[in-house]
Coordinates of C-alpha atoms and ligand atoms in Angstrom, one line a residue:
M896 CA 14.2 -24.3 -3.2
P897 CA 11.1 -27.0 -3.9
G898 CA 10.9 -28.9 -7.0
T899 CA 14.7 -28.5 -8.1
D900 CA 14.0 -31.4 -10.3
Y901 CA 12.9 -28.9 -12.7
R902 CA 15.5 -29.8 -14.9
R903 CA 13.7 -33.2 -15.9
A904 CA 11.6 -31.6 -18.5
V905 CA 13.1 -28.1 -19.8
S906 CA 13.9 -27.8 -23.3
G907 CA 16.9 -26.4 -24.7
G908 CA 17.9 -22.8 -23.8
V909 CA 17.3 -23.0 -20.0
T910 CA 20.7 -22.3 -18.2
G911 CA 20.7 -20.6 -14.9
A912 CA 19.6 -22.4 -11.6
P913 CA 16.4 -21.2 -9.7
V914 CA 16.9 -18.9 -6.9
A915 CA 15.2 -19.5 -3.3
G916 CA 13.8 -16.5 -1.3
R917 CA 12.1 -13.8 -2.4
S918 CA 14.5 -10.9 -2.0
D919 CA 17.1 -13.2 -3.6
L920 CA 14.8 -13.7 -6.4
D921 CA 14.0 -10.1 -6.9
R922 CA 17.8 -9.3 -6.9
A923 CA 18.5 -12.0 -9.4
C924 CA 15.9 -10.8 -11.6
R925 CA 17.0 -7.1 -12.0
A926 CA 20.7 -8.5 -12.1
A927 CA 19.6 -10.6 -15.1
L928 CA 17.9 -7.8 -16.8
A929 CA 20.4 -5.4 -16.3
A930 CA 22.9 -8.0 -17.8
G931 CA 20.8 -8.2 -21.0
A932 CA 18.3 -11.3 -20.2
T933 CA 14.9 -10.5 -22.3
A934 CA 12.2 -8.9 -20.1
P935 CA 9.1 -10.8 -20.9
R936 CA 6.4 -8.4 -22.6
V937 CA 3.3 -8.9 -20.8
A938 CA -0.5 -8.5 -21.8
V939 CA -2.9 -8.1 -18.9
L940 CA -6.6 -8.3 -20.0
G941 CA -8.8 -6.1 -18.2
A942 CA -8.2 -3.1 -16.0
G943 CA -10.3 -3.9 -13.0
A944 CA -8.7 -4.4 -9.7
G945 CA -6.9 -7.4 -10.8
G946 CA -5.4 -6.1 -13.7
L947 CA -4.3 -3.0 -11.9
C948 CA -2.8 -5.2 -9.3
A949 CA -0.7 -7.2 -11.7
A950 CA 0.5 -4.2 -13.6
I951 CA 1.8 -2.5 -10.5
Q952 CA 3.3 -5.7 -9.1
L953 CA 4.8 -6.5 -12.6
R954 CA 6.3 -3.2 -12.8
T955 CA 7.8 -3.1 -9.4
A956 CA 9.5 -6.4 -9.9
G957 CA 11.1 -4.6 -12.8
I958 CA 9.4 -6.1 -15.6
D959 CA 8.3 -3.1 -17.3
A960 CA 6.8 -4.4 -20.5
V961 CA 3.2 -4.5 -19.9
T962 CA 0.7 -3.7 -21.7
V963 CA -3.2 -3.5 -20.1
F964 CA -5.9 -3.9 -22.4
E965 CA -9.2 -2.5 -21.5
K966 CA -12.4 -2.5 -23.7
S967 CA -14.0 0.3 -21.8
D968 CA -12.4 3.6 -21.7
G969 CA -11.6 3.6 -17.9
V970 CA -10.1 1.6 -15.1
G971 CA -12.2 -0.1 -12.3
G972 CA -13.9 -3.2 -14.0
T973 CA -16.9 -4.2 -11.8
W974 CA -16.7 -1.1 -9.8
R975 CA -16.9 1.1 -12.9
D976 CA -19.7 -1.2 -14.3
N977 CA -21.9 -1.4 -11.4
T978 CA -23.4 2.0 -10.7
Y979 CA -26.7 1.2 -9.3
P980 CA -28.5 3.1 -6.3
G981 CA -27.0 1.6 -3.2
A982 CA -23.9 0.1 -4.9
A983 CA -21.2 -0.7 -2.2
C984 CA -19.1 -3.3 -1.0
D985 CA -19.9 -5.9 1.5
V986 CA -16.6 -6.5 2.4
P987 CA -15.1 -3.6 4.9
S988 CA -13.0 -1.3 2.8
H989 CA -9.9 -1.1 4.9
L990 CA -9.6 -4.8 3.8
Y991 CA -11.1 -4.1 0.2
S992 CA -8.0 -2.5 -0.9
F993 CA -4.3 -3.6 -1.4
S994 CA -2.0 -4.4 1.3
F995 CA 0.6 -2.3 -0.6
A996 CA -1.7 0.4 -1.4
S997 CA -3.4 1.2 1.6
K998 CA -6.2 4.3 2.1
P999 CA -6.3 5.2 5.6
D1000 CA -9.1 7.7 4.8
W1001 CA -12.1 5.3 3.8
S1002 CA -15.1 7.5 4.5
R1003 CA -17.2 4.4 6.2
K1004 CA -16.7 0.9 6.9
Y1005 CA -18.4 -0.4 3.8
A1006 CA -17.3 2.4 1.1
P1007 CA -20.0 3.3 -1.7
Q1008 CA -19.0 2.4 -5.1
P1009 CA -18.1 5.9 -6.3
E1010 CA -15.6 5.8 -3.5
I1011 CA -14.1 2.4 -4.6
L1012 CA -13.9 3.3 -7.9
G1013 CA -12.0 6.7 -7.1
Y1014 CA -9.2 4.3 -5.1
L1015 CA -8.8 2.2 -8.1
E1016 CA -8.7 5.0 -10.2
S1017 CA -5.9 6.7 -7.9
L1018 CA -3.7 3.8 -8.3
V1019 CA -3.3 4.9 -11.9
E1020 CA -1.4 8.1 -10.9
R1021 CA 0.0 6.6 -7.6
Y1022 CA 2.0 3.9 -9.5
D1023 CA 2.1 5.9 -12.7
L1024 CA 0.2 3.2 -15.0
H1025 CA -0.8 5.9 -17.8
Q1026 CA 1.8 4.6 -20.1
A1027 CA 0.8 1.0 -19.5
L1028 CA -2.8 1.3 -20.0
R1029 CA -4.5 0.9 -23.5
F1030 CA -8.2 1.8 -23.2
G1031 CA -11.2 1.3 -25.9
T1032 CA -9.3 -2.0 -27.0
E1033 CA -10.8 -5.3 -26.8
V1034 CA -8.7 -8.6 -26.8
T1035 CA -10.9 -10.8 -29.0
D1036 CA -8.5 -14.1 -29.2
A1037 CA -4.9 -15.4 -28.1
T1038 CA -3.2 -18.2 -29.8
W1039 CA 0.0 -19.7 -28.9
D1040 CA 2.5 -19.6 -31.6
E1041 CA 4.4 -23.0 -31.3
G1042 CA 7.3 -21.6 -33.0
A1043 CA 7.9 -18.5 -31.6
G1044 CA 7.0 -19.8 -28.2
R1045 CA 4.6 -16.6 -27.8
W1046 CA 1.0 -15.6 -27.7
V1047 CA -0.4 -13.6 -30.4
L1048 CA -3.3 -11.6 -29.6
G1049 CA -6.1 -10.3 -31.8
L1050 CA -7.5 -7.1 -31.0
R1051 CA -10.5 -4.7 -31.6
D1052 CA -10.3 -1.1 -31.3
A1053 CA -13.5 1.1 -30.7
A1054 CA -14.0 1.9 -34.2
G1055 CA -14.0 -1.9 -35.1
R1056 CA -10.4 -2.2 -36.4
R1057 CA -8.6 -5.3 -35.7
S1058 CA -5.0 -5.8 -35.4
R1059 CA -2.6 -8.6 -34.0
E1060 CA 0.2 -8.1 -31.4
E1061 CA 2.7 -10.6 -29.7
F1062 CA 3.3 -11.1 -26.2
D1063 CA 5.2 -13.6 -24.1
V1064 CA 2.9 -13.5 -21.2
V1065 CA -1.1 -13.3 -20.9
V1066 CA -2.6 -12.2 -17.5
S1067 CA -6.1 -12.5 -17.9
A1068 CA -7.9 -10.2 -15.4
L1069 CA -11.4 -10.7 -16.8
G1070 CA -12.9 -11.3 -13.4
Q1071 CA -16.1 -13.6 -13.0
L1072 CA -18.4 -10.9 -12.6
N1073 CA -18.2 -9.1 -15.8
R1074 CA -20.9 -10.6 -18.1
P1075 CA -24.4 -9.9 -17.1
Y1076 CA -26.7 -12.7 -17.2
V1077 CA -30.5 -12.2 -18.1
P1078 CA -32.8 -15.2 -18.1
D1079 CA -34.0 -16.1 -21.3
I1080 CA -37.9 -15.7 -20.2
P1081 CA -40.5 -16.3 -22.9
G1082 CA -42.0 -13.1 -23.9
L1083 CA -39.1 -10.6 -22.7
E1084 CA -38.7 -8.9 -26.1
D1085 CA -42.6 -7.9 -26.2
F1086 CA -42.7 -5.9 -22.9
A1087 CA -43.4 -2.5 -23.8
G1088 CA -41.9 -1.1 -20.7
T1089 CA -38.3 -0.5 -19.9
V1090 CA -36.0 -3.1 -19.3
F1091 CA -32.1 -3.3 -17.9
H1092 CA -29.7 -5.1 -15.6
S1093 CA -28.7 -3.7 -12.4
A1094 CA -24.9 -4.0 -13.9
R1095 CA -25.9 -1.6 -17.0
W1096 CA -28.4 0.7 -14.6
N1097 CA -30.2 3.0 -16.7
H1098 CA -29.5 6.2 -15.1
D1099 CA -31.8 8.2 -17.7
H1100 CA -34.8 6.7 -16.7
D1101 CA -36.8 8.0 -14.2
L1102 CA -38.4 5.3 -11.8
R1103 CA -40.2 7.9 -10.0
A1104 CA -44.1 7.1 -9.7
E1105 CA -43.3 3.8 -11.7
R1106 CA -44.3 0.3 -11.2
V1107 CA -41.2 -1.5 -11.0
G1108 CA -40.6 -5.0 -11.0
V1109 CA -37.5 -7.0 -10.0
I1110 CA -36.6 -10.1 -11.2
G1111 CA -33.5 -11.9 -9.2
I1112 CA -33.2 -11.1 -5.6
G1113 CA -29.4 -11.5 -4.6
A1114 CA -26.5 -9.2 -3.4
S1115 CA -27.1 -6.5 -6.1
A1116 CA -30.8 -6.3 -5.5
I1117 CA -30.3 -5.9 -1.7
Q1118 CA -28.3 -2.9 -2.3
F1119 CA -30.7 -1.3 -5.1
V1120 CA -34.3 -2.5 -4.0
P1121 CA -34.3 -0.3 -1.0
R1122 CA -33.5 2.9 -3.0
V1123 CA -35.9 2.0 -5.7
A1124 CA -38.7 1.4 -3.2
E1125 CA -38.3 4.7 -1.7
V1126 CA -39.0 6.8 -5.1
A1127 CA -41.4 3.9 -7.0
R1128 CA -45.4 4.1 -6.7
S1129 CA -44.8 0.1 -6.3
T1130 CA -42.3 -2.4 -6.6
V1131 CA -42.9 -6.1 -7.2
L1132 CA -39.8 -8.5 -6.0
F1133 CA -39.7 -11.8 -8.0
Q1134 CA -37.8 -14.1 -5.8
R1135 CA -37.0 -17.6 -6.3
S1136 CA -35.2 -18.3 -3.1
A1137 CA -35.1 -16.2 0.4
N1138 CA -31.7 -15.0 1.2
Y1139 CA -30.0 -14.9 4.7
V1140 CA -29.6 -11.1 5.2
A1141 CA -27.5 -10.1 8.3
P1142 CA -27.0 -6.6 9.9
R1143 CA -24.5 -4.6 8.3
N1144 CA -23.8 -2.0 10.8
D1145 CA -22.2 0.4 8.3
R1146 CA -21.0 3.7 10.1
V1147 CA -18.9 6.8 9.0
Y1148 CA -15.5 6.8 10.2
P1149 CA -15.2 10.0 12.4
V1150 CA -12.2 12.7 11.3
W1151 CA -10.2 12.1 14.0
V1152 CA -10.2 7.9 13.2
R1153 CA -9.2 8.9 9.6
R1154 CA -6.3 11.2 10.9
V1155 CA -5.0 8.5 13.3
F1156 CA -5.0 6.1 10.4
T1157 CA -3.0 8.3 8.1
R1158 CA -0.5 9.5 11.1
F1159 CA 0.1 6.0 12.2
P1160 CA -0.1 3.3 9.4
W1161 CA 0.5 0.7 11.7
I1162 CA -2.7 1.3 13.6
Q1163 CA -4.4 0.9 10.3
R1164 CA -2.7 -2.2 9.4
M1165 CA -3.7 -3.6 12.7
Y1166 CA -6.9 -2.5 12.2
R1167 CA -6.9 -4.0 8.7
D1168 CA -5.5 -7.4 10.0
S1169 CA -8.2 -7.4 12.7
I1170 CA -10.8 -7.5 9.8
Y1171 CA -9.2 -10.0 8.0
W1172 CA -9.0 -12.4 10.9
R1173 CA -12.5 -11.6 12.0
L1174 CA -13.6 -12.7 8.4
E1175 CA -11.2 -15.5 8.0
A1176 CA -12.9 -17.3 11.0
R1177 CA -16.0 -17.2 9.1
F1178 CA -14.7 -20.0 7.1
T1179 CA -16.1 -22.4 9.4
L1180 CA -19.6 -21.8 8.5
M1181 CA -18.6 -22.7 5.0
R1182 CA -18.2 -26.3 6.2
R1183 CA -20.8 -28.7 5.4
D1184 CA -23.6 -29.2 8.2
S1185 CA -21.5 -27.0 10.3
R1186 CA -23.0 -26.6 14.2
L1187 CA -22.6 -22.9 13.5
G1188 CA -24.6 -23.1 10.3
R1189 CA -27.4 -24.9 12.2
M1190 CA -27.3 -22.3 15.0
L1191 CA -27.4 -19.6 12.5
A1192 CA -30.3 -20.7 10.4
A1193 CA -32.6 -21.4 13.8
S1194 CA -31.6 -17.9 15.2
F1195 CA -32.4 -16.6 11.5
A1196 CA -35.9 -18.3 11.4
K1197 CA -36.9 -17.2 15.0
R1198 CA -36.0 -13.7 14.1
L1199 CA -37.9 -13.4 10.9
R1200 CA -41.0 -15.7 11.7
P1201 CA -42.9 -12.7 13.6
L1202 CA -42.6 -10.7 10.2
T1203 CA -45.0 -13.5 8.8
R1204 CA -47.8 -11.9 11.1
R1205 CA -47.2 -8.7 9.2
G1206 CA -48.1 -10.1 5.5
L1207 CA -45.0 -11.4 4.5
S1208 CA -45.1 -15.4 3.9
E1209 CA -42.3 -17.8 5.0
A1210 CA -41.1 -18.6 1.5
A1211 CA -40.4 -14.9 1.1
L1212 CA -38.1 -14.5 4.6
I1213 CA -36.7 -18.0 5.4
P1214 CA -34.3 -19.6 3.3
D1215 CA -34.9 -23.4 2.8
Y1216 CA -31.2 -24.1 2.7
P1217 CA -28.2 -23.8 5.0
P1218 CA -26.5 -20.3 5.5
G1219 CA -23.6 -19.8 3.2
C1220 CA -24.7 -22.3 0.6
K1221 CA -25.3 -18.8 -1.3
R1222 CA -23.7 -15.6 -0.3
I1223 CA -24.7 -14.2 3.0
L1224 CA -25.9 -10.8 2.7
I1225 CA -25.8 -7.7 4.6
A1226 CA -28.0 -4.9 4.6
D1227 CA -29.9 -3.0 7.6
D1228 CA -32.7 -1.9 5.3
W1229 CA -33.6 -5.2 3.7
Y1230 CA -36.6 -6.3 5.9
P1231 CA -38.0 -2.6 6.5
T1232 CA -38.0 -2.3 3.0
L1233 CA -40.0 -5.4 2.6
L1234 CA -42.6 -4.2 5.0
R1235 CA -42.9 -0.8 3.1
P1236 CA -46.6 0.0 1.6
G1237 CA -46.3 -0.7 -2.0
V1238 CA -43.6 -3.5 -1.9
D1239 CA -44.6 -7.2 -2.7
V1240 CA -42.7 -10.2 -2.5
V1241 CA -43.8 -12.5 -5.1
T1242 CA -42.4 -16.2 -4.8
E1243 CA -44.3 -17.8 -7.4
P1244 CA -41.8 -18.5 -10.3
V1245 CA -41.8 -16.5 -13.3
D1246 CA -43.5 -17.7 -16.3
R1247 CA -43.3 -15.2 -19.0
V1248 CA -43.5 -11.7 -19.8
T1249 CA -46.3 -9.8 -21.6
A1250 CA -46.4 -6.5 -22.9
R1251 CA -47.7 -5.2 -19.9
G1252 CA -45.8 -6.8 -17.1
V1253 CA -45.0 -10.5 -15.9
V1254 CA -47.1 -13.3 -15.4
T1255 CA -46.3 -16.2 -12.7
A1256 CA -46.5 -19.7 -12.7
D1257 CA -50.2 -19.0 -10.7
G1258 CA -51.5 -17.2 -14.0
V1259 CA -51.2 -13.9 -12.3
E1260 CA -50.3 -11.0 -14.4
H1261 CA -48.1 -8.2 -12.7
P1262 CA -48.3 -4.9 -14.6
L1263 CA -45.3 -3.1 -14.9
D1264 CA -43.5 0.2 -16.4
T1265 CA -39.9 -1.0 -15.9
L1266 CA -38.4 -4.5 -15.3
I1267 CA -34.9 -4.6 -13.8
F1268 CA -32.9 -7.6 -13.6
G1269 CA -30.4 -8.4 -10.5
T1270 CA -30.3 -11.8 -11.8
G1271 CA -26.1 -11.7 -11.6
F1272 CA -23.6 -12.7 -14.0
R1273 CA -22.3 -15.6 -16.1
T1274 CA -20.0 -16.4 -13.9
T1275 CA -18.8 -20.2 -14.7
E1276 CA -17.9 -19.3 -18.2
F1277 CA -14.9 -17.4 -17.0
L1278 CA -12.5 -16.3 -19.8
S1279 CA -15.4 -16.1 -22.3
P1280 CA -15.9 -14.3 -24.7
V1281 CA -12.0 -14.0 -25.5
R1282 CA -10.8 -17.3 -27.4
F1283 CA -7.7 -18.7 -26.1
T1284 CA -5.9 -21.6 -28.3
G1285 CA -3.0 -22.8 -26.8
R1286 CA -0.2 -26.1 -27.7
G1287 CA -1.2 -28.1 -30.3
G1288 CA -4.0 -25.8 -31.3
V1289 CA -6.7 -26.9 -28.4
D1290 CA -9.1 -24.8 -27.5
L1291 CA -9.6 -23.7 -24.0
D1292 CA -13.4 -24.1 -24.2
E1293 CA -12.7 -27.6 -25.0
V1294 CA -10.6 -28.2 -22.2
W1295 CA -13.3 -27.0 -20.0
R1296 CA -16.1 -28.6 -21.6
D1297 CA -16.7 -30.6 -18.5
G1298 CA -16.4 -27.7 -16.1
A1299 CA -13.4 -25.0 -15.7
R1300 CA -10.3 -25.9 -13.5
A1301 CA -6.8 -24.2 -13.2
Y1302 CA -3.8 -25.5 -11.4
L1303 CA -3.9 -23.0 -8.1
G1304 CA -6.9 -21.1 -10.2
L1305 CA -3.8 -19.8 -12.1
S1306 CA -3.0 -21.9 -15.2
V1307 CA -4.2 -24.6 -17.4
P1308 CA -2.1 -27.4 -18.9
G1309 CA -1.5 -26.8 -22.5
F1310 CA -1.4 -23.0 -22.1
P1311 CA 2.2 -21.7 -21.4
N1312 CA 2.2 -18.3 -19.7
L1313 CA -1.2 -17.7 -19.5
F1314 CA -2.3 -16.9 -16.1
M1315 CA -5.8 -16.4 -14.9
L1316 CA -6.5 -13.8 -12.0
Y1317 CA -9.8 -14.7 -10.0
G1318 CA -9.7 -17.6 -11.9
P1319 CA -11.9 -20.9 -11.1
N1320 CA -12.0 -22.2 -7.3
T1321 CA -10.5 -19.0 -6.3
N1322 CA -13.6 -17.1 -5.3
L1323 CA -14.7 -16.6 -1.7
G1324 CA -18.1 -16.7 0.6
H1325 CA -16.2 -15.1 3.7
N1326 CA -13.4 -12.9 3.1
S1327 CA -11.8 -10.3 0.7
I1328 CA -11.3 -11.5 -3.3
L1329 CA -8.3 -8.6 -3.1
F1330 CA -6.5 -10.7 -1.0
M1331 CA -6.7 -13.8 -3.3
I1332 CA -5.8 -11.4 -6.2
E1333 CA -2.7 -10.3 -4.5
Q1334 CA -1.5 -14.0 -3.6
Q1335 CA -2.0 -15.1 -7.1
V1336 CA 0.0 -12.0 -8.4
G1337 CA 2.9 -12.8 -6.0
Y1338 CA 3.0 -16.2 -7.5
L1339 CA 2.9 -15.2 -11.2
V1340 CA 5.5 -12.4 -10.9
Q1341 CA 7.8 -14.9 -9.1
L1342 CA 7.3 -17.5 -11.8
L1343 CA 8.1 -14.8 -14.4
Q1344 CA 11.3 -13.9 -12.2
Q1345 CA 12.4 -17.6 -12.3
Q1346 CA 12.0 -17.5 -16.1
V1347 CA 14.1 -14.4 -16.6
V1348 CA 16.9 -16.0 -14.1
L1349 CA 16.7 -19.5 -15.7
G1350 CA 16.6 -18.1 -19.3
A1351 CA 13.4 -19.6 -20.0
R1352 CA 10.8 -18.5 -22.6
A1353 CA 7.8 -20.0 -20.6
A1354 CA 6.4 -22.0 -18.1
D1355 CA 3.5 -24.7 -18.9
V1356 CA 2.1 -26.7 -15.6
R1357 CA 1.9 -30.2 -15.8
N1358 CA -0.8 -32.3 -16.4
A1359 CA 0.0 -34.1 -13.0
A1360 CA 0.1 -31.1 -10.8
A1361 CA -2.8 -29.7 -12.2
D1362 CA -4.7 -33.0 -11.8
R1363 CA -3.6 -33.7 -8.1
F1364 CA -4.8 -30.0 -7.5
D1365 CA -8.2 -30.3 -9.1
D1366 CA -9.0 -33.7 -7.3
E1367 CA -7.8 -32.2 -3.8
V1368 CA -10.1 -29.0 -4.6
Q1369 CA -13.0 -31.2 -5.7
S1370 CA -12.9 -33.5 -2.7
A1371 CA -12.5 -30.5 -0.4
A1372 CA -15.8 -28.9 -2.1
A1373 CA -17.7 -31.8 -1.2
Q1374 CA -17.3 -31.0 2.1
T1375 CA -18.5 -27.7 2.0
V1376 CA -21.8 -26.1 2.3
W1377 CA -21.9 -25.1 -1.2
A1378 CA -22.5 -28.5 -2.2
E1379 CA -25.5 -28.6 -0.1
G1380 CA -29.0 -28.4 -1.9
C1381 CA -29.1 -24.6 -3.3
S1382 CA -28.8 -23.5 -6.6
S1383 CA -25.7 -20.5 -6.8
W1384 CA -23.3 -18.9 -8.9
Y1385 CA -20.7 -21.1 -7.4
K1386 CA -21.7 -24.1 -9.0
D1387 CA -22.0 -25.0 -13.0
A1388 CA -24.9 -26.6 -14.5
S1389 CA -23.7 -30.2 -13.5
G1390 CA -23.5 -29.2 -10.0
R1391 CA -19.3 -28.8 -10.0
I1392 CA -18.2 -26.1 -7.9
T1393 CA -16.1 -24.4 -10.3
N1394 CA -15.7 -21.0 -8.5
N1395 CA -15.1 -21.2 -5.1
W1396 CA -11.8 -21.7 -3.2
T1397 CA -12.4 -24.4 -0.6
D1398 CA -10.5 -23.8 2.2
H1399 CA -9.2 -21.0 4.4
T1400 CA -7.4 -18.2 2.6
T1401 CA -4.1 -18.5 4.7
A1402 CA -4.5 -22.0 3.1
Y1403 CA -4.3 -20.5 -0.5
R1404 CA -1.6 -18.1 1.0
R1405 CA 0.7 -20.9 1.8
R1406 CA 0.1 -22.7 -1.5
L1407 CA 0.9 -19.5 -3.4
A1408 CA 3.9 -18.1 -1.6
R1409 CA 6.6 -19.7 -4.0
P1410 CA 6.3 -21.7 -7.1
D1411 CA 7.1 -25.2 -7.0
L1412 CA 9.3 -25.6 -10.3
A1413 CA 8.7 -29.4 -10.1
D1414 CA 5.0 -28.6 -11.0
W1415 CA 6.0 -26.5 -14.0
E1416 CA 7.5 -27.5 -17.4
L1417 CA 9.9 -24.9 -18.6
L1418 CA 10.1 -24.1 -22.4
G1419 CA 13.6 -22.9 -23.7
T1420 CA 14.4 -20.5 -26.1
Ligands
NAP606 P1 -26.4 -13.4 -7.6 O1 -25.9 -13.0 -6.3 O2 -26.0 -14.1 -8.3 O3 -28.2 -13.1 -7.5 C1 -28.6 -13.6 -8.6 C2 -30.4 -13.7 -8.4 O4 -31.0 -13.9 -9.5 C3 -30.5 -14.6 -7.4 O5 -31.7 -14.0 -6.4 C4 -31.3 -15.8 -8.1 O6 -32.0 -16.7 -7.9 C5 -31.9 -14.7 -9.2 N1 -31.9 -15.5 -10.3 C6 -31.0 -16.0 -11.5 N2 -31.6 -16.9 -12.5 C7 -33.1 -16.5 -12.4 C8 -34.1 -16.9 -13.1 N3 -33.9 -17.6 -14.3 N4 -35.3 -16.7 -12.4 C9 -35.4 -16.0 -11.5 N5 -34.4 -15.8 -10.8 C10 -33.1 -16.0 -10.9 O7 -26.3 -11.8 -8.5 P2 -25.8 -10.6 -8.0 O8 -26.7 -9.9 -7.0 O9 -25.7 -9.6 -8.8 O10 -24.3 -10.6 -7.2 C11 -23.7 -11.6 -7.9 C12 -22.3 -11.5 -7.0 O11 -21.5 -10.3 -7.2 C13 -22.3 -11.7 -5.6 O12 -22.8 -12.7 -5.3 C14 -21.1 -10.8 -4.9 O13 -20.1 -12.0 -5.1 C15 -21.0 -9.8 -6.0 N6 -21.7 -8.8 -5.6 C16 -20.9 -8.3 -4.2 C17 -21.2 -6.9 -3.9 C18 -20.3 -6.4 -2.7 O14 -21.3 -6.0 -1.9 N7 -19.4 -6.8 -2.7 C19 -22.6 -6.6 -4.2 C20 -23.2 -6.8 -5.3 C21 -22.9 -7.8 -5.8 P3 -31.5 -17.9 -6.9 O15 -30.9 -17.3 -5.6 O16 -32.7 -18.8 -6.6 O17 -30.7 -18.7 -7.7

């Protein structure tokens, strides 16, 4: 068992010895609970993919007292919020689903948003989560009560009523993509037309025959712009930087394929694995100045340059940064859309908005009826707007004033039994985020099981372990393509890479396979 010197820093009340193997730990935890050990009460924040995964795995491990707080009135998180036309996942669906909850009958390679949401909703029934879910309840703050050794959560229901509840463990599954970002453009409030963000699509608003402007051309815009351009009178794309858009090669799975996957789960598993390894191999591209990256950049430029003869500028088409520095996008209808009559790509910076439209830095006013923001999310603020106060009254925002960081992307010293899913440095540019979430949940479940077995009340990650991990991640980050010259949501304002995991996902899986108790201070009862 790694970290058997855990006894160095335990406070009173920690009685047992840690258990090594996963199944032995499972058994030992169940036995301890059956013998009257206190099961931790767990609050999960958010009922998106991460929150559902945590609730399922905790309950499967016998840790039943789980409450999932969800502000809205349904599960699904980002897949509930993002209903824009064309919304779909850009990771193949057989991998964009949980390994323990397969869906053999995905309709196509890249499932559309309603099917992904349906999958997440189906987990509620499949794992009997109804009792665990508390909808219409927002967690506003969480404060560590030193005396009780518990978290006190501030709650606000849909009617605005406030209350407080205590939990032993808080699992934040708020995600990185939950708070839409709208840039502060002068004059925006004066615009006389309709304005909305892609993650808050206004389905009541008819875009037919309208002059539509789109500010921000990233992963979301690449999906909704082709649908908008089909119906709008004109579409003006205000694009700050060009994207690498690779072919998507989406396809429907014929009925016989779905039947084979349903009848022979091992074939589906092999197919899923083949997707995983193919994506995993792409991490090579995430390394700084890679040969593959240079070759890809050259081949994109060669393929796209001929389009400049059809009225599109090089700035509109050819990225001025290496592939992977921002997310590589996939679409089959992007370049044909740019060539459509009525579609304009404007690469002049946006200067201001007027009542009539958008004015660019060259002084040209682009008249518009509707303005859509595809400007992404407030990604580097992580757990905001929930306010976390840890040991000694320390505010998490204060700890993170120089950029978010967390041990294994999961935990911050001074915040015992607070675990974050999809926390700092766990986003990916090359593989499925659900894989990362499963590793995080597997780790925290084991850490809680150890606490039950040991009779510990909580675990607080040691400063030295957290610093060591952060140094390692940041020095690896400097060797990645994300450190090269491009603006992206992977970095905070200072340029620190706060969002991405900087190695293969296999390395992450190894790191999280088993908690090293030497890295944790176990607090007694
Ligand atoms: P995004 O990729 O961050 O793109 C935001 C766009 O807004 C970029 O083009 C950016 O320009 C532009 N922008 C930001 N601030 C601006 C400003 N002040 N003025 C003008 N332009 C500005 O956002 P997103 O498209 O919503 O996607 C966010 C993430 O969500 C993706 O990276 C992906 O992880 C996830 N997503 C996934 C899928 C999927 O299929 N799985 C689909 C959609 C989204 P610059 O590039 O110049 O910064």
